[in-house]
PDB file of C-alpha atoms in Angstrom:
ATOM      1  CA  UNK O   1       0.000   0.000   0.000  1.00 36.00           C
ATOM      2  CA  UNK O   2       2.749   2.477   0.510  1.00 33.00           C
ATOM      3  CA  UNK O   3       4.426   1.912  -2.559  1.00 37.00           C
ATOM      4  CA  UNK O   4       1.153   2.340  -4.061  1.00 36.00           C
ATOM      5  CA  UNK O   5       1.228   5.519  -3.004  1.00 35.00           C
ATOM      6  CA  UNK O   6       4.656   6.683  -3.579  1.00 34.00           C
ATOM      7  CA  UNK O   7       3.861   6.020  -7.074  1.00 38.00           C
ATOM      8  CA  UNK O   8       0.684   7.877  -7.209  1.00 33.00           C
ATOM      9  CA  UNK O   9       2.514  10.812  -5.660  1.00 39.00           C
ATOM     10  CA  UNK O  10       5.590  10.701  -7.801  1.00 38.00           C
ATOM     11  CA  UNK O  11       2.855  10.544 -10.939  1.00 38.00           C
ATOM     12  CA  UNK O  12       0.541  13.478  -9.393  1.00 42.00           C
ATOM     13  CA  UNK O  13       4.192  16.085  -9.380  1.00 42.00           C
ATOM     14  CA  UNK O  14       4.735  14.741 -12.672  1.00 41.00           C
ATOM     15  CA  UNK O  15       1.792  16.190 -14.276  1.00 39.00           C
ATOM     16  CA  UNK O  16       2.450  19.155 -12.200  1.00 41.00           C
ATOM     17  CA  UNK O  17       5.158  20.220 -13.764  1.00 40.00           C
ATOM     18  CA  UNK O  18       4.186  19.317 -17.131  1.00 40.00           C
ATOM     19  CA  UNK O  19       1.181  21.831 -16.506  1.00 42.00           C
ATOM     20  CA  UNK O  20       3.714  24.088 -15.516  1.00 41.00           C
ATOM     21  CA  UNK O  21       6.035  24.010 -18.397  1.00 39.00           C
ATOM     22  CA  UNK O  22       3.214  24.594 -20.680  1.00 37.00           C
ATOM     23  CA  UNK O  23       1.959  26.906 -19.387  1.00 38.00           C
ATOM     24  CA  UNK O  24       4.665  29.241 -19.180  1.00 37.00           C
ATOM     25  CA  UNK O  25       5.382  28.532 -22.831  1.00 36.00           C
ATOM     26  CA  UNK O  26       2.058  29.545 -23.625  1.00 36.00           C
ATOM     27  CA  UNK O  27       2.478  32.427 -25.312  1.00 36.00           C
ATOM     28  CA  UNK O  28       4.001  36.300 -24.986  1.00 36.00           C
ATOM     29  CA  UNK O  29       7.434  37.653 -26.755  1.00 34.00           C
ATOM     30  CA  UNK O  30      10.210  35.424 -26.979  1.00 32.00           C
ATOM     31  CA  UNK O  31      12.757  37.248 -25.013  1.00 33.00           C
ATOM     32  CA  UNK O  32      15.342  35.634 -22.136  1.00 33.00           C
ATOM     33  CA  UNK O  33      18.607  35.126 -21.280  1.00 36.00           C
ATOM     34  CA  UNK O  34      20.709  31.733 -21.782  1.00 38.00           C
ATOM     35  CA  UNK O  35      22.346  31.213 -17.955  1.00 53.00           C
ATOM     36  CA  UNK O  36      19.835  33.356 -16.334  1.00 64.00           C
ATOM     37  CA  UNK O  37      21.953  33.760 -13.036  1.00 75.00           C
ATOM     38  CA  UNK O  38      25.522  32.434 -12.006  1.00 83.00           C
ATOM     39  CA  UNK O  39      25.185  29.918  -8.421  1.00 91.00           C
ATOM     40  CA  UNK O  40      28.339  30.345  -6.354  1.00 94.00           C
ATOM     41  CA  UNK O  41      29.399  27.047  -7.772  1.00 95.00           C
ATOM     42  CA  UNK O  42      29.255  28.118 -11.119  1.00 93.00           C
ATOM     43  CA  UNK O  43      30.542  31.612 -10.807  1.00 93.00           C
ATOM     44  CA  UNK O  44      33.597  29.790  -9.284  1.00 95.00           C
ATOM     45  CA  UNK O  45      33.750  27.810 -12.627  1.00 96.00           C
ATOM     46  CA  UNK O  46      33.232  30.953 -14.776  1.00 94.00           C
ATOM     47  CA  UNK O  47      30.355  29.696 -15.936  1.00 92.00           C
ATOM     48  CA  UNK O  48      31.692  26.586 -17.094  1.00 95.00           C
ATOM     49  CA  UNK O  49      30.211  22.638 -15.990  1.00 95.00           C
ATOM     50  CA  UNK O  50      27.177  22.618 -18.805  1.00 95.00           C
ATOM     51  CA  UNK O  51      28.204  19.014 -18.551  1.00 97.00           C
ATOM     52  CA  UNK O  52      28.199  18.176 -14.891  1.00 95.00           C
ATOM     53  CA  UNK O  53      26.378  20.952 -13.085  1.00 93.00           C
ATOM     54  CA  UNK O  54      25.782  19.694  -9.472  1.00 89.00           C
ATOM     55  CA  UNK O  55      22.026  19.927  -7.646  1.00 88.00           C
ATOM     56  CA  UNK O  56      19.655  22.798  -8.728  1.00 91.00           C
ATOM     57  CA  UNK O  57      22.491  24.331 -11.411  1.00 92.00           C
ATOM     58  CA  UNK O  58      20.558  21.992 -14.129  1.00 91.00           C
ATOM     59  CA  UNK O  59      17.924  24.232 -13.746  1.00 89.00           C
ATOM     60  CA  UNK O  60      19.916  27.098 -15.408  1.00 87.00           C
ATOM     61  CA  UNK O  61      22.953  25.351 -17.249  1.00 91.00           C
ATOM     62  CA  UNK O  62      21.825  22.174 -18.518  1.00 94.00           C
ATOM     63  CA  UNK O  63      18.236  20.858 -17.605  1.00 92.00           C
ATOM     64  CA  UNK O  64      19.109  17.128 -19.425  1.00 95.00           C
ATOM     65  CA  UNK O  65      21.763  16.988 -16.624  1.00 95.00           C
ATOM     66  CA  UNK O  66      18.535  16.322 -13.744  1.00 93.00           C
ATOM     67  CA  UNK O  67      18.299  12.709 -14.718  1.00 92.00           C
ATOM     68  CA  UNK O  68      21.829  12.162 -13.642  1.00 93.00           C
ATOM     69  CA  UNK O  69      20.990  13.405 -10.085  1.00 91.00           C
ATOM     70  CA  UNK O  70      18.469  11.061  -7.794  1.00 91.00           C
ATOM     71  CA  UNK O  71      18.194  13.299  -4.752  1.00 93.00           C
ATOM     72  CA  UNK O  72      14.968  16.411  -3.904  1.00 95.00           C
ATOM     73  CA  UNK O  73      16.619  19.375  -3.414  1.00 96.00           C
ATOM     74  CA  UNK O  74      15.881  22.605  -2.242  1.00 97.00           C
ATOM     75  CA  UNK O  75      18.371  25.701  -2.941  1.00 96.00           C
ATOM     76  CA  UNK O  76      18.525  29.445  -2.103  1.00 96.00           C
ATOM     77  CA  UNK O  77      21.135  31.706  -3.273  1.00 95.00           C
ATOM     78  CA  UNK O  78      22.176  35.294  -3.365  1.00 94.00           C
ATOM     79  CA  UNK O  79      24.663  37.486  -5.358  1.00 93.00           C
ATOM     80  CA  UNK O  80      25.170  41.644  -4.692  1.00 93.00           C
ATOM     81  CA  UNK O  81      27.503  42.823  -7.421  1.00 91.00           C
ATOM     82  CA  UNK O  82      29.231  46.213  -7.693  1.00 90.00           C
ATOM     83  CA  UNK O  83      32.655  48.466  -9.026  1.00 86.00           C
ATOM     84  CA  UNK O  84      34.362  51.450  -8.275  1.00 80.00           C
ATOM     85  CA  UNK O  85      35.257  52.179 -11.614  1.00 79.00           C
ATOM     86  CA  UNK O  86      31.422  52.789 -12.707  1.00 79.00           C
ATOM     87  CA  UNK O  87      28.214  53.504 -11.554  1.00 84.00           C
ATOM     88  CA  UNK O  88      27.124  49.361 -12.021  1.00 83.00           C
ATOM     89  CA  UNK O  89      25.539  47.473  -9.077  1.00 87.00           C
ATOM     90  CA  UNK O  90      22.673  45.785  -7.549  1.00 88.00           C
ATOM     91  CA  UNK O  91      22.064  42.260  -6.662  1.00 90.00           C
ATOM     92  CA  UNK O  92      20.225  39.472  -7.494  1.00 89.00           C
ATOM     93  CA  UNK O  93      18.651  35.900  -5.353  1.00 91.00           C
ATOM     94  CA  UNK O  94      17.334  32.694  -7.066  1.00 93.00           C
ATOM     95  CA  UNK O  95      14.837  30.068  -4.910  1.00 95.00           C
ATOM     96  CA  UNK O  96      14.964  26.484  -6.738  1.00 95.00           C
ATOM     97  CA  UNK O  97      13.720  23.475  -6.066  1.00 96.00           C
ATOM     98  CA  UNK O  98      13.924  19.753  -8.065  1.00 95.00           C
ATOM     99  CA  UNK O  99      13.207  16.304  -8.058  1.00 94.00           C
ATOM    100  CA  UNK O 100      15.051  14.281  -9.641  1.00 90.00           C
ATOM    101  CA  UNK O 101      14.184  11.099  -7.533  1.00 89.00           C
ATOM    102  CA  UNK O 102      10.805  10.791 -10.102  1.00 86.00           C
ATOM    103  CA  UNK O 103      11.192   7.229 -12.650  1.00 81.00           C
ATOM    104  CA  UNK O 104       8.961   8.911 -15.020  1.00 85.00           C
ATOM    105  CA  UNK O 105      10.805  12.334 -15.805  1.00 88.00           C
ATOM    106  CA  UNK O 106      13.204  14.518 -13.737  1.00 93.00           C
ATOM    107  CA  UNK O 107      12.126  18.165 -13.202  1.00 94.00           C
ATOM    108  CA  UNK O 108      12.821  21.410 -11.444  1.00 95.00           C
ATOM    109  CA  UNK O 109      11.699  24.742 -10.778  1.00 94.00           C
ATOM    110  CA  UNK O 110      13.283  27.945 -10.166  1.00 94.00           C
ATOM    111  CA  UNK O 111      12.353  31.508  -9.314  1.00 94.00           C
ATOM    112  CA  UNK O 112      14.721  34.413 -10.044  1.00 89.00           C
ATOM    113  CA  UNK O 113      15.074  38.226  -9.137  1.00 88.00           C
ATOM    114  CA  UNK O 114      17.048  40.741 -10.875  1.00 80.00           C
ATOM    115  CA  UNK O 115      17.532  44.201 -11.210  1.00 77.00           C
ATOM    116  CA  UNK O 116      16.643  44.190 -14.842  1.00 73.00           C
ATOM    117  CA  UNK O 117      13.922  41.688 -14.230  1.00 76.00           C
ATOM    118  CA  UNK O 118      12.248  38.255 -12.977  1.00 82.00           C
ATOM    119  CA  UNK O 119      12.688  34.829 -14.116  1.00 83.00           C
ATOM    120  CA  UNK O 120      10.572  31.930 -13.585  1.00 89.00           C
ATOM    121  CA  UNK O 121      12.492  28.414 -14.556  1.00 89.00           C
ATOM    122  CA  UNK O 122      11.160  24.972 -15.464  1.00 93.00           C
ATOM    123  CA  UNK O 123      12.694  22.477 -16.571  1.00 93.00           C
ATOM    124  CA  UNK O 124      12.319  18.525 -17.324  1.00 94.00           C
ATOM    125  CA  UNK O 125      14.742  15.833 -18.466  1.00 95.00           C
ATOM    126  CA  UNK O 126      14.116  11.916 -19.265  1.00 94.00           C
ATOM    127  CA  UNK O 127      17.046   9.610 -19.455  1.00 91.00           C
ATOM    128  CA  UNK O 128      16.364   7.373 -22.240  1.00 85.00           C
ATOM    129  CA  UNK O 129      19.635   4.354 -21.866  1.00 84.00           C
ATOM    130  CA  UNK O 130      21.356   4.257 -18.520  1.00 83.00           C
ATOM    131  CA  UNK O 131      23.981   6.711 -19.828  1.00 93.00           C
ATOM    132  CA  UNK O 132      22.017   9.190 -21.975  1.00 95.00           C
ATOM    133  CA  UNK O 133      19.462  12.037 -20.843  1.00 95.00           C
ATOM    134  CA  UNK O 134      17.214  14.827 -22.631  1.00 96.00           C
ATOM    135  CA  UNK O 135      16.069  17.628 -21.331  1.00 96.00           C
ATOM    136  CA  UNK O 136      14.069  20.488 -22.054  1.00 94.00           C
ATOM    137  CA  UNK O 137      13.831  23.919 -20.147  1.00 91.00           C
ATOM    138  CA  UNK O 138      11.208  27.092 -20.194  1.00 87.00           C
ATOM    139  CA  UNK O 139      12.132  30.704 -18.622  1.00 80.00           C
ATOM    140  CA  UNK O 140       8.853  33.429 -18.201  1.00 80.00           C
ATOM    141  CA  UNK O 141      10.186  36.456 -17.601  1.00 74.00           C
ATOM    142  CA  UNK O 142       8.376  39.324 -16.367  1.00 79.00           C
ATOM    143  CA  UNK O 143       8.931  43.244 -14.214  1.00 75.00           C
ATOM    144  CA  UNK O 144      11.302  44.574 -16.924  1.00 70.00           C
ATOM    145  CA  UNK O 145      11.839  47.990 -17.146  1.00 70.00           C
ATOM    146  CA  UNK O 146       9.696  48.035 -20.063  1.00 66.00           C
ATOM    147  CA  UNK O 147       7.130  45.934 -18.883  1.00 59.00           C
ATOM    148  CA  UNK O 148       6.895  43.224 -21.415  1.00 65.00           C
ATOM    149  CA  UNK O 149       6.850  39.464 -20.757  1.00 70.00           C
ATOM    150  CA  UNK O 150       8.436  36.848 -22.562  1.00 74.00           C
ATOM    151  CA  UNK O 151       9.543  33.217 -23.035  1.00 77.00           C
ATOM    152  CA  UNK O 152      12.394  31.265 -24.172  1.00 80.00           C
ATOM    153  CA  UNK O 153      13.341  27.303 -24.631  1.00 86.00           C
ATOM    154  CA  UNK O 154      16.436  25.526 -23.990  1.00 91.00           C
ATOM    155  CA  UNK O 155      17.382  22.133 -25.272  1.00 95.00           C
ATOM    156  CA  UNK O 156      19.848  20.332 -23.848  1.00 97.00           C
ATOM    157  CA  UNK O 157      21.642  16.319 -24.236  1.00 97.00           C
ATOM    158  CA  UNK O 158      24.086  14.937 -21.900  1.00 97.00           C
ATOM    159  CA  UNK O 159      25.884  11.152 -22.357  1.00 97.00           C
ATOM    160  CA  UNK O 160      27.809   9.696 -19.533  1.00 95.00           C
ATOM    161  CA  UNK O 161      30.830   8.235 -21.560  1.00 95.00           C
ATOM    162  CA  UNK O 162      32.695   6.415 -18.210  1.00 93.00           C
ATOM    163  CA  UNK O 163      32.853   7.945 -14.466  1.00 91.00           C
ATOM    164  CA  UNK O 164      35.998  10.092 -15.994  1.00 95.00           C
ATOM    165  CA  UNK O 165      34.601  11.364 -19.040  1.00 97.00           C
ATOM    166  CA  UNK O 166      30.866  12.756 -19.235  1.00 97.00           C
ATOM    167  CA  UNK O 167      29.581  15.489 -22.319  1.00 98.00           C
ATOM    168  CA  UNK O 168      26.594  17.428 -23.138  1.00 98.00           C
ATOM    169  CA  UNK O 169      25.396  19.778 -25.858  1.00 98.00           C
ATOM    170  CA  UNK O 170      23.072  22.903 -24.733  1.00 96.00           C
ATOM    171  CA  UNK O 171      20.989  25.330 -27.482  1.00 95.00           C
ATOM    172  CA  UNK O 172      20.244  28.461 -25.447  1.00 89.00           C
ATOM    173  CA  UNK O 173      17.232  30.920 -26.816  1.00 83.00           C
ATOM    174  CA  UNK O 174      16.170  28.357 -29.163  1.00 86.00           C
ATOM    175  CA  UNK O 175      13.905  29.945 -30.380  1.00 83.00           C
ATOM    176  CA  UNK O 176      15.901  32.772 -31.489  1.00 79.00           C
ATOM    177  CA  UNK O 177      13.604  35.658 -31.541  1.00 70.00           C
ATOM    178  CA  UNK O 178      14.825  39.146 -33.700  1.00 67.00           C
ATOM    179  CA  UNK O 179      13.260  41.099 -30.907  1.00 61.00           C
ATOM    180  CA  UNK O 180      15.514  39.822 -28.566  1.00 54.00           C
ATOM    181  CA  UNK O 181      18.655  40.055 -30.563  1.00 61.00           C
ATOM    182  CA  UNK O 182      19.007  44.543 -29.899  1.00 51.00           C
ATOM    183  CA  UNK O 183      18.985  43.761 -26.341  1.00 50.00           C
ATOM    184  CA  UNK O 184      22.278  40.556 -26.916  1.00 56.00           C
ATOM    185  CA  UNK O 185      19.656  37.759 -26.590  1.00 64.00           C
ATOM    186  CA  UNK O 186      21.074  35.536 -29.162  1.00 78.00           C
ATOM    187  CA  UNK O 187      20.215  31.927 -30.312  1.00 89.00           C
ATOM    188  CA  UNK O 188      23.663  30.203 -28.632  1.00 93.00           C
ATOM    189  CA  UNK O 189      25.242  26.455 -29.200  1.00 96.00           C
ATOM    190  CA  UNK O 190      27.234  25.011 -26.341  1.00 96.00           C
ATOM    191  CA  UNK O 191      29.280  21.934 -26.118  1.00 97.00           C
ATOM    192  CA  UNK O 192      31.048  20.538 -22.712  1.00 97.00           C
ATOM    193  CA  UNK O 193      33.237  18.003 -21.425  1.00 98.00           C
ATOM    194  CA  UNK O 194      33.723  17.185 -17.583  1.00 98.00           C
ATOM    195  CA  UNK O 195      37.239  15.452 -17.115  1.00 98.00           C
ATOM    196  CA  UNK O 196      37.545  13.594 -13.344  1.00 97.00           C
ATOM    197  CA  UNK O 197      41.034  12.743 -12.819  1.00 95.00           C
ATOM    198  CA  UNK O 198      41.251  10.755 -10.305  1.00 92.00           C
ATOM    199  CA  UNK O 199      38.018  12.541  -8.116  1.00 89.00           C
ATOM    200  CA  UNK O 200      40.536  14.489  -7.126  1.00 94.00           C
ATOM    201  CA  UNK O 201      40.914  17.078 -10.109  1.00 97.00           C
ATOM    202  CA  UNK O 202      37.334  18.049 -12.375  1.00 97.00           C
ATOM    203  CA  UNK O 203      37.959  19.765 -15.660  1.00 98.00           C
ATOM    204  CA  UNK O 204      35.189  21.342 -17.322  1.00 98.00           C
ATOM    205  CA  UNK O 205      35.725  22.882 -20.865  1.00 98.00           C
ATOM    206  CA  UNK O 206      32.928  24.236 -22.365  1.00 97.00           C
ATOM    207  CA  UNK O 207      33.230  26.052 -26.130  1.00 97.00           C
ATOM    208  CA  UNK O 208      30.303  28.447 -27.179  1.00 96.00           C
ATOM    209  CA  UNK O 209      29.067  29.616 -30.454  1.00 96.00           C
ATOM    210  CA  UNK O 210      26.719  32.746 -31.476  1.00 92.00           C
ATOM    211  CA  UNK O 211      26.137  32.543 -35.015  1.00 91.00           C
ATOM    212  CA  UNK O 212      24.144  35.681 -35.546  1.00 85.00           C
ATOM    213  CA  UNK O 213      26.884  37.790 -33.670  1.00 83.00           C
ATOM    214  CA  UNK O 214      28.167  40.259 -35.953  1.00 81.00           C
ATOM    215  CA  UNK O 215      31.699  39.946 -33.819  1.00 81.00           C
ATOM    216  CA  UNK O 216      33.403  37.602 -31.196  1.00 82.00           C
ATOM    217  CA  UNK O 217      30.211  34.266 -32.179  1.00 90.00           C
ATOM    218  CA  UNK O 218      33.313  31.980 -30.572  1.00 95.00           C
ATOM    219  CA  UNK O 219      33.781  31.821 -26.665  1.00 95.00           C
ATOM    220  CA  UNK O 220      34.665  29.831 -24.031  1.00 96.00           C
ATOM    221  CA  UNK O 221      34.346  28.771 -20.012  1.00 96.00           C
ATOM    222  CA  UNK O 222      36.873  27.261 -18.443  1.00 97.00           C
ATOM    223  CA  UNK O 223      36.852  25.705 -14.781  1.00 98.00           C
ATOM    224  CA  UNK O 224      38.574  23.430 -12.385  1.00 98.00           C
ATOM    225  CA  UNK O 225      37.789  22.148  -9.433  1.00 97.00           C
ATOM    226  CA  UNK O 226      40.057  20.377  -6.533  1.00 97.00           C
ATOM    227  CA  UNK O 227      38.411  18.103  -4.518  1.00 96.00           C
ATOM    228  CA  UNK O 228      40.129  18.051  -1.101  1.00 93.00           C
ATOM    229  CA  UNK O 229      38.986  15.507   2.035  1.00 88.00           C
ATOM    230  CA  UNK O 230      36.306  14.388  -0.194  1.00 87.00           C
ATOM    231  CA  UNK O 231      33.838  17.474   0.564  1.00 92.00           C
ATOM    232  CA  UNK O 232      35.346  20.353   0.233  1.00 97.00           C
ATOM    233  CA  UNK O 233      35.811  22.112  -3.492  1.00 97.00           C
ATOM    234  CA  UNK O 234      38.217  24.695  -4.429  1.00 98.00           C
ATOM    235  CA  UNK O 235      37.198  26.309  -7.647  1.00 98.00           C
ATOM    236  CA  UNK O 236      38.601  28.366 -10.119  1.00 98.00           C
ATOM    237  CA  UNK O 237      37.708  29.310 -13.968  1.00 97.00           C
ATOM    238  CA  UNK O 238      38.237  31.901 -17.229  1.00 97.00           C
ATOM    239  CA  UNK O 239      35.617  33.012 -19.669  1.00 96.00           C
ATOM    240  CA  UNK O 240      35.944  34.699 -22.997  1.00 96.00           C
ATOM    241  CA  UNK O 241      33.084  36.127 -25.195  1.00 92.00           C
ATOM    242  CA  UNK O 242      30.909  34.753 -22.825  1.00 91.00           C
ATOM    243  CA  UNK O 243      27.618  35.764 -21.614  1.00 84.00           C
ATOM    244  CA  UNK O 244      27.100  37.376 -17.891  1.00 85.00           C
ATOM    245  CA  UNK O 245      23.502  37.287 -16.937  1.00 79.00           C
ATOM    246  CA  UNK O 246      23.101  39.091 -13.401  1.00 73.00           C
ATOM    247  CA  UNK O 247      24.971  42.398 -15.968  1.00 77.00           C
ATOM    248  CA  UNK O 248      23.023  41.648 -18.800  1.00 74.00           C
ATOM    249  CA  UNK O 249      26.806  41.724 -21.241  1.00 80.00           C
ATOM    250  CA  UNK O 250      28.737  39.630 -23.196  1.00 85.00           C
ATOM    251  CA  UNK O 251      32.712  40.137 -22.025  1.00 91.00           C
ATOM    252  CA  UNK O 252      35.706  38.510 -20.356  1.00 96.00           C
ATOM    253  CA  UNK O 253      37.012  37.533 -17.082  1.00 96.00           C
ATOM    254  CA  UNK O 254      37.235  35.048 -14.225  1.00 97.00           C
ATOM    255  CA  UNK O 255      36.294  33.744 -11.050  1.00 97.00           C
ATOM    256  CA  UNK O 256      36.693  31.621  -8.117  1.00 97.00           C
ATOM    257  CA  UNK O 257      34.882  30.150  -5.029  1.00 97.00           C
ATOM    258  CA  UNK O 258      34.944  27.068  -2.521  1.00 97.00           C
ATOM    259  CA  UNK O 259      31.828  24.634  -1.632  1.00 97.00           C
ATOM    260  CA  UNK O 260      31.618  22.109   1.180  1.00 97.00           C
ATOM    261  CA  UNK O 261      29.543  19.197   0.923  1.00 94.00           C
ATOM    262  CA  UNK O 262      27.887  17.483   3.972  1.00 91.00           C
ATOM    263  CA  UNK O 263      25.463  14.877   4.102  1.00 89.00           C
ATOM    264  CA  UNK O 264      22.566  17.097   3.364  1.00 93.00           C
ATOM    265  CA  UNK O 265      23.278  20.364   2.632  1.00 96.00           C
ATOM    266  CA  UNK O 266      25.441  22.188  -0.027  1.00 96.00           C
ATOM    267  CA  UNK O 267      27.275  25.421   1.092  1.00 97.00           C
ATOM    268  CA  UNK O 268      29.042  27.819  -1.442  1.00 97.00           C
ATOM    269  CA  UNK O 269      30.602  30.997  -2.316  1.00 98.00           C
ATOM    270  CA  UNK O 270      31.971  32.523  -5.376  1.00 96.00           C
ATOM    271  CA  UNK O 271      33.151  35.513  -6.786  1.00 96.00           C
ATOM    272  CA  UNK O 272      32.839  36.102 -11.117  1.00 94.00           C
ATOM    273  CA  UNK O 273      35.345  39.001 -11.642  1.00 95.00           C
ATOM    274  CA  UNK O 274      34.906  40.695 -15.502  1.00 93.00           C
ATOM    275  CA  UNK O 275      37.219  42.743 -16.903  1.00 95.00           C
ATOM    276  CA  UNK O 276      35.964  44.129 -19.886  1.00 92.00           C
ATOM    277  CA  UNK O 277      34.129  45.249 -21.384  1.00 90.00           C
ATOM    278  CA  UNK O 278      33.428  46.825 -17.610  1.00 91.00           C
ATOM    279  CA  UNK O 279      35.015  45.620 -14.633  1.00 93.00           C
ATOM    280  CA  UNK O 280      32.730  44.474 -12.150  1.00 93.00           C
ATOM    281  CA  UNK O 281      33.002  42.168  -9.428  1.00 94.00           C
ATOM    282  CA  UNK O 282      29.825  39.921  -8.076  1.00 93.00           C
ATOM    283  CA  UNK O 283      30.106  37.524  -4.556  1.00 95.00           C
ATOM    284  CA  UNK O 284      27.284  34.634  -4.628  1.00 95.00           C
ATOM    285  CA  UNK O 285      26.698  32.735  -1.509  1.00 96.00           C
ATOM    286  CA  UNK O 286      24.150  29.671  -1.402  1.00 96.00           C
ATOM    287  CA  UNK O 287      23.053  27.343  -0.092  1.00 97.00           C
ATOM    288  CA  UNK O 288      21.044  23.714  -0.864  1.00 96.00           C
ATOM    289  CA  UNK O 289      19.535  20.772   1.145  1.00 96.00           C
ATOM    290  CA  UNK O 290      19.603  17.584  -0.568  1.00 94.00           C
ATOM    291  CA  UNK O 291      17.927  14.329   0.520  1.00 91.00           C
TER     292      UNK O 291
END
């Protein structure tokens, strides 16, 4: 009888979020950023890990990802960003929940403020062979400054190759709408490969691709992490070209952070430095249960 209705409750949040993701794909202008906002782990990263983003960060990097990761979790992060060398700053939080413990489909919501404006996330993967998920991801965004809504899709693959060697392909704004393209919100292509030496040394390259960019359509994340005493992370990364959401830009720079891991909660901090085309520096601390 209780299995019974374990199922019957995993099946009832499964048609929740489907309801969810269609409706806020709906309708409206098709308007959003790729990477919506930067978690302390991934700021530490530089925005890099499309291919083995931990917890709730499949949410906003790579929603296929969520089929890879059997735990509910429950996250809360916050980033305040700011420069002497300009008049930029402000500050931004995300709320996110998932569950990817469902057998039918994996799926997450998330539900982001920033200055420019508010982001609602869902997201859904499947994993269709043991070593080979799908995913799919809406964003509704609403409170701009010039108070039009939108939506966007993401599409995302990821394949498992061996415990050392993992990939995944990501096609931000998929849509690719020419009223979004004035304000940088490009169609994107993203490839990345997670290298574990060892679990003691993660490599995460991840190439990008903008074709309707006049200039600079090639860029790049870079990020390592050190894994020291099994649960604690040391992070560190470099992007070019790349896009940085909370500033609402396309430029260069870098970042790093540190994470500890204990049996049920995630705790992390991370600061994304750019350098041009502005120089700006943003500090993210979060925060997720897991269970």
């Amino acid at each position: 009888m209780i299995k019974k209705t374990m199922k019957f409750k995993y099946l009832d949040l499964s048609v929740f979020w489907s309801c969810l993701l269609l409706a806020a794909l709906a309708g409206g202008n098709h308007q959003a950023h790729a990477l919506d906002f930067f978690s302390p782990r991934s700021a530490g990263i530089a925005g890099s890990g499309i291919a083995g983003p931990l917890l709730n960060d499949s949410l906003f990097m790579n929603p296929s990802y969520a089929s890879f990761l059997p735990t509910y979790a429950v996250g809360l992060t916050w980033a305040t960003y700011g420069s002497q060398d300009n008049p930029i700053h402000g500050r931004a939080y995300s709320v996110s929940v998932q569950d990817g413990r469902n057998s039918l489909f994996q799926a997450g919501l998330a539900y982001t403020v920033r200055q420019d404006h508010s982001f609602i996330h869902l997201g859904a993967s499947k994993s269709f062979i043991q070593n080979w998920g799908v995913g799919l991801s809406g964003k509704f965004f609403f409170n701009s400054p010039n108070k039009t809504n939108g939506q966007e899709l993401s599409l995302s693959s990821t394949y498992v190759f061996s415990p050392w060697i993992q990939t995944a392909v990501v096609v931000d704004n998929l849509l690719g709408s020419a009223k979004g393209r004035p304000a940088g919100l490009y169609r994107e292509f993203k490839a990345g490969a997670k290298f574990n030496i060892d679990k003691i040394l993660l490599v995460y390259l991840d190439p990008h691709y903008v074709p309707d960019l006049a200039a600079d359509r090639f860029g790049h994340s870079i990020g390592i992490e050190f894994v020291m005493m099994r649960d604690l992370f040391l992070r560190i990364g470099n992007y070019r070209n790349a896009n940085v959401p909370h500033l609402n830009l396309r430029g260069d720079g870098y970042g790093f952070g540190l994470g500890w891991v204990a049996p049920r909660i995630s705790i992390d901090y991370g600061i994304s430095r750019t350098v041009d085309p502005v120089s700006v520096t943003t500090h993210i601390i979060g925060a997720t249960s897991f269970f």
